[in-house]
CSV table of C-alpha atoms in Angstrom, one decimal:
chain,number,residue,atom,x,y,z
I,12,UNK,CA,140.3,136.5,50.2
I,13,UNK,CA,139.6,140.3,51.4
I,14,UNK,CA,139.0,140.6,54.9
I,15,UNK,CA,138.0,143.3,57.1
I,16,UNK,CA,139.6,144.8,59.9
I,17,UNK,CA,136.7,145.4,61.8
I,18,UNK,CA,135.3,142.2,62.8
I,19,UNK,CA,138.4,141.9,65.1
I,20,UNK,CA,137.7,141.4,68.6
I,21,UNK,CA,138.0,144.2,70.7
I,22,UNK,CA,140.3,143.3,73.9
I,23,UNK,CA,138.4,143.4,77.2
I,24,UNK,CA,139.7,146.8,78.9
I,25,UNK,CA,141.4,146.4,82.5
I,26,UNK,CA,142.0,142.1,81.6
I,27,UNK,CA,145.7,141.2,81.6
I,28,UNK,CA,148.0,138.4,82.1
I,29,UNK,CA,150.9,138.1,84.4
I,30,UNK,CA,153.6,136.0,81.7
I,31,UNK,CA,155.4,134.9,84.5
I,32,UNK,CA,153.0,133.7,87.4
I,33,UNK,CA,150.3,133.1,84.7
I,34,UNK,CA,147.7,134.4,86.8
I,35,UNK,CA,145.0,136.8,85.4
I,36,UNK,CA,143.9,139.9,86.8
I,37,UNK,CA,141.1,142.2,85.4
I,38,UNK,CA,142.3,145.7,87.0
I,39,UNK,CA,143.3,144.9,90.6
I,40,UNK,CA,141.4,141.7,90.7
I,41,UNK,CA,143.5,138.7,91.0
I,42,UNK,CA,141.5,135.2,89.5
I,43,UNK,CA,142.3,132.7,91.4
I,44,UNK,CA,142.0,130.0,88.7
I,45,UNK,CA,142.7,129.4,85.2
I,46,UNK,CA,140.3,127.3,82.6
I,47,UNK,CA,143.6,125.4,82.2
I,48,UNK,CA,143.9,125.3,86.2
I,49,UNK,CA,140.2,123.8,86.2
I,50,UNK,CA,141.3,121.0,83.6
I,51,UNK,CA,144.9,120.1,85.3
I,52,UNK,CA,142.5,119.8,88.7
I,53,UNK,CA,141.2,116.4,86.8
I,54,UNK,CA,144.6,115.0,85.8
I,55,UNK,CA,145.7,111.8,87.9
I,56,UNK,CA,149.1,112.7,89.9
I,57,UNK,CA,150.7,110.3,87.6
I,58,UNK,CA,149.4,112.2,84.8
I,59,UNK,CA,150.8,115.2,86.2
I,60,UNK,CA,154.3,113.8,87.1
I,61,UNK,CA,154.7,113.0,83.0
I,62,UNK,CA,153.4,115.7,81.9
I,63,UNK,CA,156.2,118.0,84.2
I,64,UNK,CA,158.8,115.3,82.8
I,65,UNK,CA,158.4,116.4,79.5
I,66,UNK,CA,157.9,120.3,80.3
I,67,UNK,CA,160.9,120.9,78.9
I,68,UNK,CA,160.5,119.5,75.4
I,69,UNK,CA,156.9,120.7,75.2
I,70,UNK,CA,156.5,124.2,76.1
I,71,UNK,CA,159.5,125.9,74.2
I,72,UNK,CA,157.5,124.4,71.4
I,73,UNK,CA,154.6,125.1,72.2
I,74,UNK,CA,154.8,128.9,73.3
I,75,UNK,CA,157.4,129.5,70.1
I,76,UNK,CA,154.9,128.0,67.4
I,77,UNK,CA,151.9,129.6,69.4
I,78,UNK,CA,153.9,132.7,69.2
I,79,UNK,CA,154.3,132.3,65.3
I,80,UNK,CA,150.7,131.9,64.7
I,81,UNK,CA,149.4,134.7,66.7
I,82,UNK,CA,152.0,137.1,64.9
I,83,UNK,CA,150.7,135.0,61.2
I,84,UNK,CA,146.7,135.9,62.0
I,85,UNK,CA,147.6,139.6,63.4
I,86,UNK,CA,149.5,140.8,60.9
I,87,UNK,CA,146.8,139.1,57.9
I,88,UNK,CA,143.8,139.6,59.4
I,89,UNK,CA,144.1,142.4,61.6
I,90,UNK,CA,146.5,145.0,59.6
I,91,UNK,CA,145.6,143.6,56.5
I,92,UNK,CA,148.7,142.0,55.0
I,93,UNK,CA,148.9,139.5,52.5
I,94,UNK,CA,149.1,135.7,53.4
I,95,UNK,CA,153.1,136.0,51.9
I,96,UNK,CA,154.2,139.4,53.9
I,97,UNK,CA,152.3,137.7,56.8
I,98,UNK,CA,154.3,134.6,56.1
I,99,UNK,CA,157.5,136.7,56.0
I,100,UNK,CA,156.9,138.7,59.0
I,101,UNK,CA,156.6,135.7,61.3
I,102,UNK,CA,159.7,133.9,60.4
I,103,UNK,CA,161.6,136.6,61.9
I,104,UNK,CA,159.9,135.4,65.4
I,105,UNK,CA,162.7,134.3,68.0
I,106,UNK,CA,163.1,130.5,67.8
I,107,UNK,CA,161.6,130.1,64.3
I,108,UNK,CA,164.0,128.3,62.8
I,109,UNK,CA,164.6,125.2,65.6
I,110,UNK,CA,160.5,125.1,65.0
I,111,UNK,CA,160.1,125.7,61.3
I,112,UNK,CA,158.7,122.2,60.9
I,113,UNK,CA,155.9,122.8,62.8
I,114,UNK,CA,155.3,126.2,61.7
I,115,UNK,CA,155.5,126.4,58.2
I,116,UNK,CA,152.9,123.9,58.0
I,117,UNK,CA,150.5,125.2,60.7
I,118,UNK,CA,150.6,128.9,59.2
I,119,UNK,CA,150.0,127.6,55.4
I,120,UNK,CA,147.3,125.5,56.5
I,121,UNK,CA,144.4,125.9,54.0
I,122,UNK,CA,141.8,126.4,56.5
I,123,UNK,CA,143.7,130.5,56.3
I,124,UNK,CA,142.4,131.2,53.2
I,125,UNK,CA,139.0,130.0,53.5
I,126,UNK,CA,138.3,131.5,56.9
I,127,UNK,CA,138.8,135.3,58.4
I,128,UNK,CA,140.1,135.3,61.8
I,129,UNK,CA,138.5,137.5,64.6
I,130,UNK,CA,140.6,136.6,67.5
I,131,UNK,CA,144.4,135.5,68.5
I,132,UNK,CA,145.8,134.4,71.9
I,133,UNK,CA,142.9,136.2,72.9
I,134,UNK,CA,142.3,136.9,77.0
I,135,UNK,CA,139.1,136.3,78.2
I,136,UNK,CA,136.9,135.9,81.8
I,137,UNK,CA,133.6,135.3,84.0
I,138,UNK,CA,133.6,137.3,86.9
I,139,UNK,CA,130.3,135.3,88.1
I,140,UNK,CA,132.4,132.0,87.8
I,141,UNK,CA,135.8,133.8,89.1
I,142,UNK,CA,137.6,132.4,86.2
I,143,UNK,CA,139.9,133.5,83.6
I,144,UNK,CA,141.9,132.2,80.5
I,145,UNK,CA,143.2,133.0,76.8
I,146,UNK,CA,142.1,131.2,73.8
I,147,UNK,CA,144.3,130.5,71.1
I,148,UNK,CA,141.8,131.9,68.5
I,149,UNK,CA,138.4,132.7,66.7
I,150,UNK,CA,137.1,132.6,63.1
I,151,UNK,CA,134.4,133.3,60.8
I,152,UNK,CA,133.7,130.8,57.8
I,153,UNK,CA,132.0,132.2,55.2
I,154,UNK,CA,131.0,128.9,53.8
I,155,UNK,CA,129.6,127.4,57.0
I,156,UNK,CA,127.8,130.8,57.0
I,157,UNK,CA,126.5,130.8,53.9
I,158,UNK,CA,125.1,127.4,54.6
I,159,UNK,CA,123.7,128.0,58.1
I,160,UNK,CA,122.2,131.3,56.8
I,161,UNK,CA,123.8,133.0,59.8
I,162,UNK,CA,127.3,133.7,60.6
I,163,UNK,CA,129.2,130.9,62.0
I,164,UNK,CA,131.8,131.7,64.4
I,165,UNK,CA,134.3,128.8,65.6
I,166,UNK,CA,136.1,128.7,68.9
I,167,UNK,CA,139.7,126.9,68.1
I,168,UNK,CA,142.8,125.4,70.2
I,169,UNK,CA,146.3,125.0,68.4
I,170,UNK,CA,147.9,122.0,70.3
I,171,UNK,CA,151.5,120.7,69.1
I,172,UNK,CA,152.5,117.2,68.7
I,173,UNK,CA,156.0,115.6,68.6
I,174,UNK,CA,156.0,113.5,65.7
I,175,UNK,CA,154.9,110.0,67.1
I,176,UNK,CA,152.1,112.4,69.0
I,177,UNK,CA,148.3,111.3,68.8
I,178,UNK,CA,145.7,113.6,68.9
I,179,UNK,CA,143.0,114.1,71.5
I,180,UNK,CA,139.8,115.5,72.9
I,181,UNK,CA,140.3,119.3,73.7
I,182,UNK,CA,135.7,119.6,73.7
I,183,UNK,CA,136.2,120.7,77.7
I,184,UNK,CA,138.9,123.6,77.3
I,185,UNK,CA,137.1,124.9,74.3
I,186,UNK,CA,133.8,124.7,76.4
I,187,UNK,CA,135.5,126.7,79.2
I,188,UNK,CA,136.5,128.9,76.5
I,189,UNK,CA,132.7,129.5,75.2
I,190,UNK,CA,131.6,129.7,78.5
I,191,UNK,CA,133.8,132.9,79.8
I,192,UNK,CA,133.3,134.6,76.1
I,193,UNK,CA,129.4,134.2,76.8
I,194,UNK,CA,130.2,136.5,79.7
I,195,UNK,CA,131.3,138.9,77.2
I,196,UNK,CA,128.6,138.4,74.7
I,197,UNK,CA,130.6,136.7,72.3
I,198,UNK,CA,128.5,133.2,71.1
I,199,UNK,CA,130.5,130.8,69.1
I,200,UNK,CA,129.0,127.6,67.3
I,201,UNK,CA,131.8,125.5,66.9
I,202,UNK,CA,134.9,124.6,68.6
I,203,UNK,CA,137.8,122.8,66.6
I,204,UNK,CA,141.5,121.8,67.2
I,205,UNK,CA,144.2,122.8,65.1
I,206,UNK,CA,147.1,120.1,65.3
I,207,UNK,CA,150.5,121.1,64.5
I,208,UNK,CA,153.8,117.8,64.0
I,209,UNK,CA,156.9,117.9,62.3
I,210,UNK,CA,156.2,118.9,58.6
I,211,UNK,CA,152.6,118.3,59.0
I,212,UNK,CA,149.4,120.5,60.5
I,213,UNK,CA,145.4,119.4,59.9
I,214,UNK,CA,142.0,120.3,62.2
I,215,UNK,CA,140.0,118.0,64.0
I,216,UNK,CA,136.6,117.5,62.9
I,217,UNK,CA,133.9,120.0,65.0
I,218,UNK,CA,132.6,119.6,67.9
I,219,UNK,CA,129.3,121.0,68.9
I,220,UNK,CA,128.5,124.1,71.2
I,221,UNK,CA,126.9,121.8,72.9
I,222,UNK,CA,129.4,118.7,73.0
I,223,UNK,CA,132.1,121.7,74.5
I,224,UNK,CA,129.8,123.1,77.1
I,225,UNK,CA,129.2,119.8,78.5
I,226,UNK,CA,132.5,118.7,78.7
I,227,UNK,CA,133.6,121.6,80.2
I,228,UNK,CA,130.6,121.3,82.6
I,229,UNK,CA,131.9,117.5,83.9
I,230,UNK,CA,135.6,119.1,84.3
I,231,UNK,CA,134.0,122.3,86.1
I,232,UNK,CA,131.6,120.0,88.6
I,233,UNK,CA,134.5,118.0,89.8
I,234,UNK,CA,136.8,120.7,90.2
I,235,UNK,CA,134.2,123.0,92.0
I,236,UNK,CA,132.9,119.8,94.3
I,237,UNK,CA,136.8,120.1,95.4
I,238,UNK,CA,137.4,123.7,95.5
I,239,UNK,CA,134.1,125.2,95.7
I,240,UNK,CA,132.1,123.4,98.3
I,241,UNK,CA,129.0,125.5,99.0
């Protein structure tokens, strides 16, 4: 599949992200919450308390195989290298090797060569809303396209799993997702989850623009009835 360079988002100028504190600023303007902020707001504390048992299994994981697939879609769809250099290039990632059985199958999933990526680990914001966040990526399908008689532009999360893991809804962070990139004029009609185990990676079905928006919208009420109340 040829793709073209310049469908590639463009990065919104002044928006970055401080690694350490993940906190967002867009020049000197600090954010004082995160899309993923908004959604932990709705967590029970015992929810919470599991989740930070486990930090240290799950986020090495998850920031090394994250790390492998932005690097995969950047150097194939952005500078335009072949889905085997590509492959090559992000095996020499730090921490490939203790990961490789989730990232070998994530980054030869087939849904690569049917779709052209637009966007990777991409930062994003409302200043309206106050709230910032980066996406784990963007495509085009042609196929949906050609069908729909429009482009089609999906909104997808890459969550990992360990190997007894289960799958689950991700509709309101993709929804918070849509919501900051509509403040950018970026539409998408489709959000999906790309699921990555031990020697195995597969999408979710799709959820509706409208089944992420109002997700996202129940998550946002609850945490602005909290946070926000005025």
């Amino acid at each position: 599949m040829v793709t073209s360079t310049s469908t590639w988002l463009d990065p919104i100028p002044g928006l970055w992200r401080d690694e350490e504190a993940h906190r967002y600023w867009l020049g000197d303007h600090l954010f004082p919450v995160s899309i993923t902020g908004v959604l932990a707001h709705g967590l029970s504390e015992t929810a919470k308390r599991a989740i930070e048992a486990k930090r240290p299994i799950w986020q090495p994981r998850g920031t090394t195989v994250h790390a492998a697939l932005e690097h995969y879609s950047q150097a194939r769809f952005l500078v335009g290298k072949s889905a085997s250099e590509a492959l090559l290039d992000a095996e020499t990632m730090p921490g490939h090797h203790q990961y490789r059985d989730w990232i070998l199958p994530l980054l030869q999933l087939p849904l690569w060569e049917e779709v052209e990526v637009i966007a990777s680990e991409r930062l994003t914001c409302c200043l309206t809303r106050n709230i910032a966040g980066a996406f784990d990526g963007a495509y085009v399908s042609p196929a949906l396209s050609e069908r729909h008689g429009q482009p089609v532009r999906v909104l997808y999360d890459l969550k990992t799993l360990s190997a007894h893991g289960r799958p689950y809804s991700t509709a309101a962070q993709l929804g918070g997702y849509m919501v900051l990139e509509a403040a950018q004029g970026n539409h998408y009609e489709l959000g999906q989850t790309i699921w990555s185990k031990p020697g195995e990676a597969f999408t979710s079905s799709f959820y509706s623009r409208e089944q992420c928006l109002a997700a996202w919208a129940a998550a946002w009420s609850r945490y602005c009835l909290s946070h926000r109340p005025f």
